[in-house]
Amino acid sequence: MTDTPATPARQSLRDWLQAPTASSPRQARAQAFWRGWQRLIANRAALAGLIVLVLLVAMAVIGPYLTPYSPLQQDLTARLQPPSAQHWLGTDDLGRDILTRILYGARITLMMALLVAAIAGPIGLAVGATAGYLGGWFDIVAMRLVDVFLSFPSLILALAFVAALGPGIENAVIAISLSAWPPIARLARAEALTVRKSDYIAAARLQGASSMRLILKHVMPICLPSVVVRVTLNMAGIILTAAGLGFLGLGAQPPSPEWGAMLASGRQFMLTSWWLAATPGAAIMLVSLAFNLLGDGLRDVLDPRND
Amino acid sequence: MGGQVFRTVVSVSVTILGLLALTFFIGRLLPLDPVLAILGDDASQEAYDRMVVKLGLDKPLWEQFVTYVWNSLQFDFGTSLTSGRPVAEDILRVFPATLELATVAMILGTGLGIPLGVVAAANRDTWIDQVVRVVSLIGYSAPIFWLGLLGLTVFYAALGWVGPPGRIDIVFQYDLEVRTGLYLVDSAMAGRWDIFADVFSRIVLPASILAYGAMAYISRMTRSFMLEQLSQEYIIAAQAKGASRQSVIWRHAFPNIAVQLVTVVALSYAFLLEGAVLTETVFAWPGFGRYLTTALLRADMNAVLGCTMIVGLIFITLNLLSDVFYRVFDPRTR
Amino acid sequence: MTDPLLDVRNLRVAYPSAHGYSDALRGISFTLGREKLGIVGESGSGKSTAGRAIMRLLPPKARVSADALRLSDVDLLTASEAQMRDIRGGRVAMILQDPRYALNPLKTVGAQIMESYRIHTRAGRAEARDRTLAMLEDVHIRDPRRVVDLYPHELSGGMGQRVMIAMMLIASPELVIADEPTSALDVTVRGQILEILNERVEAQGAGLILISHDLPLVSDFCDRVLVMYGGQVMEELAARDLSQATHPYTVSLHASLPPLDHAVDELIVPEYDPSWLTEIRK
């Protein structure tokens, strides 16, 4: 963009994004993105979800530096204290500050969700794009496999995998990923099917590009946006499954401040000290609500039929 | 039509075979040694070898798989390590508890979810629509085990509106003649209304909490199906004839989504099994979900895989049924 | 002419958009007796909006206003919803474009026509069924007893549109609004359908508004024509005078049609004068 007139940078960026006609593919893409962004933040619910998530990430990153307590250090003299000025959300049965544990727990929850997305997303994308592009036997076998995986509710399948792999946070991540990739693969396949016949793929093939190269460079990028949206939409489900595993004692193990595990150990004090179980549950709900709101908004932005 | 049936049969068989392969594969993933799990760590080498032969672990993998498929198709999932009984027998025993819970939940969830979805669609973008949306979003987002705990604290411990956890009072446990395994039905059939009241007071809360999740899903799907129908031309035509708003919504648009709704309801019935695993843990409900959880915690693989397979089969069956329903009741596919 | 059947004065319709409201209709006026009025214009000119505004069938977010919108003795702007239900189908009927979408796919032909009749009369089932069979015969359906029990997807387009006419006209409305009644149909059956429509309208002595983009069709069929563009009436004239139209838009529309009597190398594309979009003040 060397020929851009030397106007102040902020001004020109805004103009560039709002120019009535785009002068380059990059500008067109940036404008489309910009308009989508405008519509997303115009959706109050989606904006609320986004803000909560940004706050959550901020809390997970800096929160632990702001609290004077340790998430694991026990203080038996301060057991089961109700919320107070010292302990905003009270203390648990071992005298640990619950707010501190929630903050550390946010890290675990986000980390698990991100890891699942990082494992299941690429697997689903690769399998789906390849199946959709190649067709034939690979497609039939891959989609059968997807059908088989989809004949279980995701928690049940994750439970079976965890049972086989053994409890623990890493195994929980693997188990959830194994149950999370199939819907993504199905979606990516549908997208790949639509581009498979297009002229530019044919042109690239005529130039001698290999199937591998075509899938990586042409088919997968086309499938990517819808996969990203789908993964966002699934995030709430992933978090609930992770918390469910923790609650059943099959995910993160005590004394880890994982929210599901906290809820499980706070359960027996529910009648006398409600804050032990109520707070981690509320945290789980808030995060999954935020993801649902954001996912809804994203779908509205990307699906013009909802207008 | 004949070709269609054949294709469906083949497709379902392949899926079931895949299901068996998947559970078989999960079974072999096990880092635990199944022989040691049965015999304990200090078993002699001889006993160990005998058990290996007895379990068929000395045979090649494909032969083990064939045996596994053969047994599973006869609902022989092996013996549970915890109860010492055949897994199929165990599942049959605990299943009615879950079926009863899920059915009550389904009645509540469908009964509320469908009208809410229809009303939300008919009043699109008004405050009614927003309220339904928020209520269902919370249903989607709240962890069900947390809702269960809160519910117990508030409605049982604080207010005393509902019964305690568990399915039936220990006093009545051996008093009730079990015929169907559904205690509400059994107690009503026996005319024992005192037992019925006890069972009812205990099922209400877990069923409502399960129903909330189902309602969230059903109302949301209903709303989007209805919106699609309400934008069709035949709706304008019905209005142009002078049909009332109620008639346009319930007699014109609604029948057109009924077939789709059956699929949704069937699916949410299957998802209730998932919810049941967590809910039953909270409510000490002696059903399928708690059986599975207990098996999981004790690494009782036969029981876990048996349960997994049953859930898969239920899922496939419900899908198949809704497909059949679709073909039978939609004039366009006749 | 006696009291007009329909009196429309300065009818305006606007939809909310990103920047306030955008106008779909910008003050159209006309009156209609027991005659055939054509409304022509290209897509987006607002002609369908006008038809639906008269029946008050626009989506709730549409903002409708007019100096007058009267159906003989009834003020359509202030009529209650219950009054409107009596009017819709009973006094004003609407024929929609495509029978494939405008008939309820899950109800038989008979059920849909009977419903229409029973909304506006106190007839029982048996009577409604007899009337339905008679009505199907009136729209020249050969085997009414078989057709009554068919579902819409089992009908051809031409049959579907006959059913539509039967369904909308069975309660003997005074005014029929036909919104592109033939454009979704096969060219070969268009003539038949219009003939049937004409026959029924004349037999029942109703007024007709024919909304179409098809200039020759409208001029053949109607007594008077309104030419619309950009949500306004450009010109109103008697159908037989269409070739002598004075407004440049009508002239250019007319010129853009392929002539039948001699070959042309290139069809004329109408050119638009932006001044037509500025509102005509009266």
mmCIF file with all atom_site columns, N, CA, C and O in Angstrom, chain B residues 185-215:
data_model
loop_
_atom_site.group_PDB
_atom_site.id
_atom_site.type_symbol
_atom_site.label_atom_id
_atom_site.label_alt_id
_atom_site.label_comp_id
_atom_site.label_asym_id
_atom_site.label_entity_id
_atom_site.label_seq_id
_atom_site.pdbx_PDB_ins_code
_atom_site.Cartn_x
_atom_site.Cartn_y
_atom_site.Cartn_z
_atom_site.occupancy
_atom_site.B_iso_or_equiv
_atom_site.pdbx_formal_charge
_atom_site.auth_seq_id
_atom_site.auth_comp_id
_atom_site.auth_asym_id
_atom_site.auth_atom_id
_atom_site.pdbx_PDB_model_num
ATOM 1   N N  . VAL B 1 185 ? -45.738 -46.431 38.654 1.00 0.00 ? 185 VAL B N  1
ATOM 2   C CA . VAL B 1 185 ? -46.744 -47.325 38.088 1.00 0.00 ? 185 VAL B CA 1
ATOM 3   C C  . VAL B 1 185 ? -47.052 -48.458 39.063 1.00 0.00 ? 185 VAL B C  1
ATOM 4   O O  . VAL B 1 185 ? -48.214 -48.763 39.329 1.00 0.00 ? 185 VAL B O  1
ATOM 5   N N  . ASP B 1 186 ? -45.973 -49.044 39.604 1.00 0.00 ? 186 ASP B N  1
ATOM 6   C CA . ASP B 1 186 ? -46.163 -50.175 40.517 1.00 0.00 ? 186 ASP B CA 1
ATOM 7   C C  . ASP B 1 186 ? -47.011 -49.793 41.725 1.00 0.00 ? 186 ASP B C  1
ATOM 8   O O  . ASP B 1 186 ? -47.932 -50.515 42.103 1.00 0.00 ? 186 ASP B O  1
ATOM 9   N N  . SER B 1 187 ? -46.685 -48.646 42.334 1.00 0.00 ? 187 SER B N  1
ATOM 10  C CA . SER B 1 187 ? -47.410 -48.272 43.547 1.00 0.00 ? 187 SER B CA 1
ATOM 11  C C  . SER B 1 187 ? -48.863 -47.927 43.221 1.00 0.00 ? 187 SER B C  1
ATOM 12  O O  . SER B 1 187 ? -49.777 -48.247 43.980 1.00 0.00 ? 187 SER B O  1
ATOM 13  N N  . ALA B 1 188 ? -49.075 -47.314 42.063 1.00 0.00 ? 188 ALA B N  1
ATOM 14  C CA . ALA B 1 188 ? -50.450 -46.991 41.675 1.00 0.00 ? 188 ALA B CA 1
ATOM 15  C C  . ALA B 1 188 ? -51.233 -48.266 41.410 1.00 0.00 ? 188 ALA B C  1
ATOM 16  O O  . ALA B 1 188 ? -52.396 -48.388 41.810 1.00 0.00 ? 188 ALA B O  1
ATOM 17  N N  . MET B 1 189 ? -50.580 -49.243 40.769 1.00 0.00 ? 189 MET B N  1
ATOM 18  C CA . MET B 1 189 ? -51.264 -50.493 40.471 1.00 0.00 ? 189 MET B CA 1
ATOM 19  C C  . MET B 1 189 ? -51.632 -51.236 41.752 1.00 0.00 ? 189 MET B C  1
ATOM 20  O O  . MET B 1 189 ? -52.684 -51.868 41.837 1.00 0.00 ? 189 MET B O  1
ATOM 21  N N  . ALA B 1 190 ? -50.737 -51.124 42.740 1.00 0.00 ? 190 ALA B N  1
ATOM 22  C CA . ALA B 1 190 ? -51.008 -51.810 44.000 1.00 0.00 ? 190 ALA B CA 1
ATOM 23  C C  . ALA B 1 190 ? -51.977 -51.007 44.870 1.00 0.00 ? 190 ALA B C  1
ATOM 24  O O  . ALA B 1 190 ? -52.364 -51.454 45.948 1.00 0.00 ? 190 ALA B O  1
ATOM 25  N N  . GLY B 1 191 ? -52.326 -49.822 44.422 1.00 0.00 ? 191 GLY B N  1
ATOM 26  C CA . GLY B 1 191 ? -53.231 -48.984 45.201 1.00 0.00 ? 191 GLY B CA 1
ATOM 27  C C  . GLY B 1 191 ? -52.571 -48.426 46.458 1.00 0.00 ? 191 GLY B C  1
ATOM 28  O O  . GLY B 1 191 ? -53.247 -47.966 47.378 1.00 0.00 ? 191 GLY B O  1
ATOM 29  N N  . ARG B 1 192 ? -51.219 -48.463 46.503 1.00 0.00 ? 192 ARG B N  1
ATOM 30  C CA . ARG B 1 192 ? -50.516 -47.946 47.676 1.00 0.00 ? 192 ARG B CA 1
ATOM 31  C C  . ARG B 1 192 ? -50.201 -46.467 47.476 1.00 0.00 ? 192 ARG B C  1
ATOM 32  O O  . ARG B 1 192 ? -49.101 -46.108 47.074 1.00 0.00 ? 192 ARG B O  1
ATOM 33  N N  . TRP B 1 193 ? -51.169 -45.624 47.735 1.00 0.00 ? 193 TRP B N  1
ATOM 34  C CA . TRP B 1 193 ? -50.982 -44.205 47.436 1.00 0.00 ? 193 TRP B CA 1
ATOM 35  C C  . TRP B 1 193 ? -49.983 -43.548 48.375 1.00 0.00 ? 193 TRP B C  1
ATOM 36  O O  . TRP B 1 193 ? -49.381 -42.534 48.036 1.00 0.00 ? 193 TRP B O  1
ATOM 37  N N  . ASP B 1 194 ? -49.779 -44.152 49.566 1.00 0.00 ? 194 ASP B N  1
ATOM 38  C CA . ASP B 1 194 ? -48.746 -43.602 50.457 1.00 0.00 ? 194 ASP B CA 1
ATOM 39  C C  . ASP B 1 194 ? -47.367 -43.775 49.825 1.00 0.00 ? 194 ASP B C  1
ATOM 40  O O  . ASP B 1 194 ? -46.535 -42.874 49.855 1.00 0.00 ? 194 ASP B O  1
ATOM 41  N N  . ILE B 1 195 ? -47.162 -44.949 49.202 1.00 0.00 ? 195 ILE B N  1
ATOM 42  C CA . ILE B 1 195 ? -45.874 -45.170 48.530 1.00 0.00 ? 195 ILE B CA 1
ATOM 43  C C  . ILE B 1 195 ? -45.761 -44.263 47.310 1.00 0.00 ? 195 ILE B C  1
ATOM 44  O O  . ILE B 1 195 ? -44.726 -43.654 47.053 1.00 0.00 ? 195 ILE B O  1
ATOM 45  N N  . PHE B 1 196 ? -46.860 -44.163 46.578 1.00 0.00 ? 196 PHE B N  1
ATOM 46  C CA . PHE B 1 196 ? -46.867 -43.315 45.381 1.00 0.00 ? 196 PHE B CA 1
ATOM 47  C C  . PHE B 1 196 ? -46.450 -41.894 45.743 1.00 0.00 ? 196 PHE B C  1
ATOM 48  O O  . PHE B 1 196 ? -45.621 -41.286 45.075 1.00 0.00 ? 196 PHE B O  1
ATOM 49  N N  . ALA B 1 197 ? -47.030 -41.376 46.835 1.00 0.00 ? 197 ALA B N  1
ATOM 50  C CA . ALA B 1 197 ? -46.716 -40.006 47.248 1.00 0.00 ? 197 ALA B CA 1
ATOM 51  C C  . ALA B 1 197 ? -45.228 -39.879 47.574 1.00 0.00 ? 197 ALA B C  1
ATOM 52  O O  . ALA B 1 197 ? -44.574 -38.902 47.190 1.00 0.00 ? 197 ALA B O  1
ATOM 53  N N  . ASP B 1 198 ? -44.687 -40.879 48.269 1.00 0.00 ? 198 ASP B N  1
ATOM 54  C CA . ASP B 1 198 ? -43.265 -40.832 48.615 1.00 0.00 ? 198 ASP B CA 1
ATOM 55  C C  . ASP B 1 198 ? -42.400 -40.846 47.349 1.00 0.00 ? 198 ASP B C  1
ATOM 56  O O  . ASP B 1 198 ? -41.504 -40.013 47.190 1.00 0.00 ? 198 ASP B O  1
ATOM 57  N N  . VAL B 1 199 ? -42.708 -41.787 46.437 1.00 0.00 ? 199 VAL B N  1
ATOM 58  C CA . VAL B 1 199 ? -41.923 -41.908 45.202 1.00 0.00 ? 199 VAL B CA 1
ATOM 59  C C  . VAL B 1 199 ? -42.028 -40.626 44.395 1.00 0.00 ? 199 VAL B C  1
ATOM 60  O O  . VAL B 1 199 ? -41.042 -40.098 43.889 1.00 0.00 ? 199 VAL B O  1
ATOM 61  N N  . PHE B 1 200 ? -43.248 -40.098 44.326 1.00 0.00 ? 200 PHE B N  1
ATOM 62  C CA . PHE B 1 200 ? -43.462 -38.881 43.540 1.00 0.00 ? 200 PHE B CA 1
ATOM 63  C C  . PHE B 1 200 ? -42.659 -37.712 44.113 1.00 0.00 ? 200 PHE B C  1
ATOM 64  O O  . PHE B 1 200 ? -42.011 -36.967 43.380 1.00 0.00 ? 200 PHE B O  1
ATOM 65  N N  . SER B 1 201 ? -42.691 -37.578 45.454 1.00 0.00 ? 201 SER B N  1
ATOM 66  C CA . SER B 1 201 ? -41.999 -36.440 46.057 1.00 0.00 ? 201 SER B CA 1
ATOM 67  C C  . SER B 1 201 ? -40.492 -36.523 45.800 1.00 0.00 ? 201 SER B C  1
ATOM 68  O O  . SER B 1 201 ? -39.797 -35.511 45.811 1.00 0.00 ? 201 SER B O  1
ATOM 69  N N  . ARG B 1 202 ? -39.991 -37.744 45.570 1.00 0.00 ? 202 ARG B N  1
ATOM 70  C CA . ARG B 1 202 ? -38.558 -37.885 45.337 1.00 0.00 ? 202 ARG B CA 1
ATOM 71  C C  . ARG B 1 202 ? -38.175 -37.720 43.869 1.00 0.00 ? 202 ARG B C  1
ATOM 72  O O  . ARG B 1 202 ? -37.062 -37.305 43.550 1.00 0.00 ? 202 ARG B O  1
ATOM 73  N N  . ILE B 1 203 ? -39.086 -38.064 42.967 1.00 0.00 ? 203 ILE B N  1
ATOM 74  C CA . ILE B 1 203 ? -38.722 -38.022 41.541 1.00 0.00 ? 203 ILE B CA 1
ATOM 75  C C  . ILE B 1 203 ? -38.894 -36.616 40.968 1.00 0.00 ? 203 ILE B C  1
ATOM 76  O O  . ILE B 1 203 ? -38.255 -36.260 39.975 1.00 0.00 ? 203 ILE B O  1
ATOM 77  N N  . VAL B 1 204 ? -39.728 -35.817 41.626 1.00 0.00 ? 204 VAL B N  1
ATOM 78  C CA . VAL B 1 204 ? -40.069 -34.519 41.057 1.00 0.00 ? 204 VAL B CA 1
ATOM 79  C C  . VAL B 1 204 ? -38.838 -33.646 40.781 1.00 0.00 ? 204 VAL B C  1
ATOM 80  O O  . VAL B 1 204 ? -38.663 -33.123 39.684 1.00 0.00 ? 204 VAL B O  1
ATOM 81  N N  . LEU B 1 205 ? -37.958 -33.554 41.779 1.00 0.00 ? 205 LEU B N  1
ATOM 82  C CA . LEU B 1 205 ? -36.827 -32.636 41.606 1.00 0.00 ? 205 LEU B CA 1
ATOM 83  C C  . LEU B 1 205 ? -35.822 -33.121 40.555 1.00 0.00 ? 205 LEU B C  1
ATOM 84  O O  . LEU B 1 205 ? -35.515 -32.367 39.626 1.00 0.00 ? 205 LEU B O  1
ATOM 85  N N  . PRO B 1 206 ? -35.307 -34.357 40.669 1.00 0.00 ? 206 PRO B N  1
ATOM 86  C CA . PRO B 1 206 ? -34.363 -34.775 39.625 1.00 0.00 ? 206 PRO B CA 1
ATOM 87  C C  . PRO B 1 206 ? -34.989 -34.749 38.242 1.00 0.00 ? 206 PRO B C  1
ATOM 88  O O  . PRO B 1 206 ? -34.326 -34.348 37.270 1.00 0.00 ? 206 PRO B O  1
ATOM 89  N N  . ALA B 1 207 ? -36.259 -35.121 38.149 1.00 0.00 ? 207 ALA B N  1
ATOM 90  C CA . ALA B 1 207 ? -36.898 -35.115 36.833 1.00 0.00 ? 207 ALA B CA 1
ATOM 91  C C  . ALA B 1 207 ? -37.022 -33.688 36.308 1.00 0.00 ? 207 ALA B C  1
ATOM 92  O O  . ALA B 1 207 ? -36.786 -33.429 35.129 1.00 0.00 ? 207 ALA B O  1
ATOM 93  N N  . SER B 1 208 ? -37.364 -32.736 37.180 1.00 0.00 ? 208 SER B N  1
ATOM 94  C CA . SER B 1 208 ? -37.488 -31.346 36.723 1.00 0.00 ? 208 SER B CA 1
ATOM 95  C C  . SER B 1 208 ? -36.155 -30.812 36.241 1.00 0.00 ? 208 SER B C  1
ATOM 96  O O  . SER B 1 208 ? -36.083 -30.084 35.255 1.00 0.00 ? 208 SER B O  1
ATOM 97  N N  . ILE B 1 209 ? -35.103 -31.189 36.969 1.00 0.00 ? 209 ILE B N  1
ATOM 98  C CA . ILE B 1 209 ? -33.794 -30.658 36.581 1.00 0.00 ? 209 ILE B CA 1
ATOM 99  C C  . ILE B 1 209 ? -33.340 -31.254 35.258 1.00 0.00 ? 209 ILE B C  1
ATOM 100 O O  . ILE B 1 209 ? -32.826 -30.544 34.387 1.00 0.00 ? 209 ILE B O  1
ATOM 101 N N  . LEU B 1 210 ? -33.576 -32.547 35.076 1.00 0.00 ? 210 LEU B N  1
ATOM 102 C CA . LEU B 1 210 ? -33.293 -33.147 33.768 1.00 0.00 ? 210 LEU B CA 1
ATOM 103 C C  . LEU B 1 210 ? -34.169 -32.506 32.701 1.00 0.00 ? 210 LEU B C  1
ATOM 104 O O  . LEU B 1 210 ? -33.726 -32.236 31.590 1.00 0.00 ? 210 LEU B O  1
ATOM 105 N N  . ALA B 1 211 ? -35.427 -32.268 33.056 1.00 0.00 ? 211 ALA B N  1
ATOM 106 C CA . ALA B 1 211 ? -36.377 -31.715 32.096 1.00 0.00 ? 211 ALA B CA 1
ATOM 107 C C  . ALA B 1 211 ? -35.948 -30.324 31.640 1.00 0.00 ? 211 ALA B C  1
ATOM 108 O O  . ALA B 1 211 ? -36.173 -29.943 30.500 1.00 0.00 ? 211 ALA B O  1
ATOM 109 N N  . TYR B 1 212 ? -35.302 -29.595 32.541 1.00 0.00 ? 212 TYR B N  1
ATOM 110 C CA . TYR B 1 212 ? -34.898 -28.229 32.191 1.00 0.00 ? 212 TYR B CA 1
ATOM 111 C C  . TYR B 1 212 ? -33.956 -28.239 30.989 1.00 0.00 ? 212 TYR B C  1
ATOM 112 O O  . TYR B 1 212 ? -34.143 -27.486 30.026 1.00 0.00 ? 212 TYR B O  1
ATOM 113 N N  . GLY B 1 213 ? -32.968 -29.141 31.065 1.00 0.00 ? 213 GLY B N  1
ATOM 114 C CA . GLY B 1 213 ? -32.034 -29.240 29.939 1.00 0.00 ? 213 GLY B CA 1
ATOM 115 C C  . GLY B 1 213 ? -32.759 -29.637 28.659 1.00 0.00 ? 213 GLY B C  1
ATOM 116 O O  . GLY B 1 213 ? -32.536 -29.047 27.591 1.00 0.00 ? 213 GLY B O  1
ATOM 117 N N  . ALA B 1 214 ? -33.640 -30.634 28.769 1.00 0.00 ? 214 ALA B N  1
ATOM 118 C CA . ALA B 1 214 ? -34.370 -31.091 27.583 1.00 0.00 ? 214 ALA B CA 1
ATOM 119 C C  . ALA B 1 214 ? -35.249 -29.976 27.049 1.00 0.00 ? 214 ALA B C  1
ATOM 120 O O  . ALA B 1 214 ? -35.323 -29.737 25.845 1.00 0.00 ? 214 ALA B O  1
ATOM 121 N N  . MET B 1 215 ? -35.893 -29.239 27.968 1.00 0.00 ? 215 MET B N  1
ATOM 122 C CA . MET B 1 215 ? -36.765 -28.148 27.565 1.00 0.00 ? 215 MET B CA 1
ATOM 123 C C  . MET B 1 215 ? -35.983 -27.073 26.803 1.00 0.00 ? 215 MET B C  1
ATOM 124 O O  . MET B 1 215 ? -36.449 -26.547 25.800 1.00 0.00 ? 215 MET B O  1
#
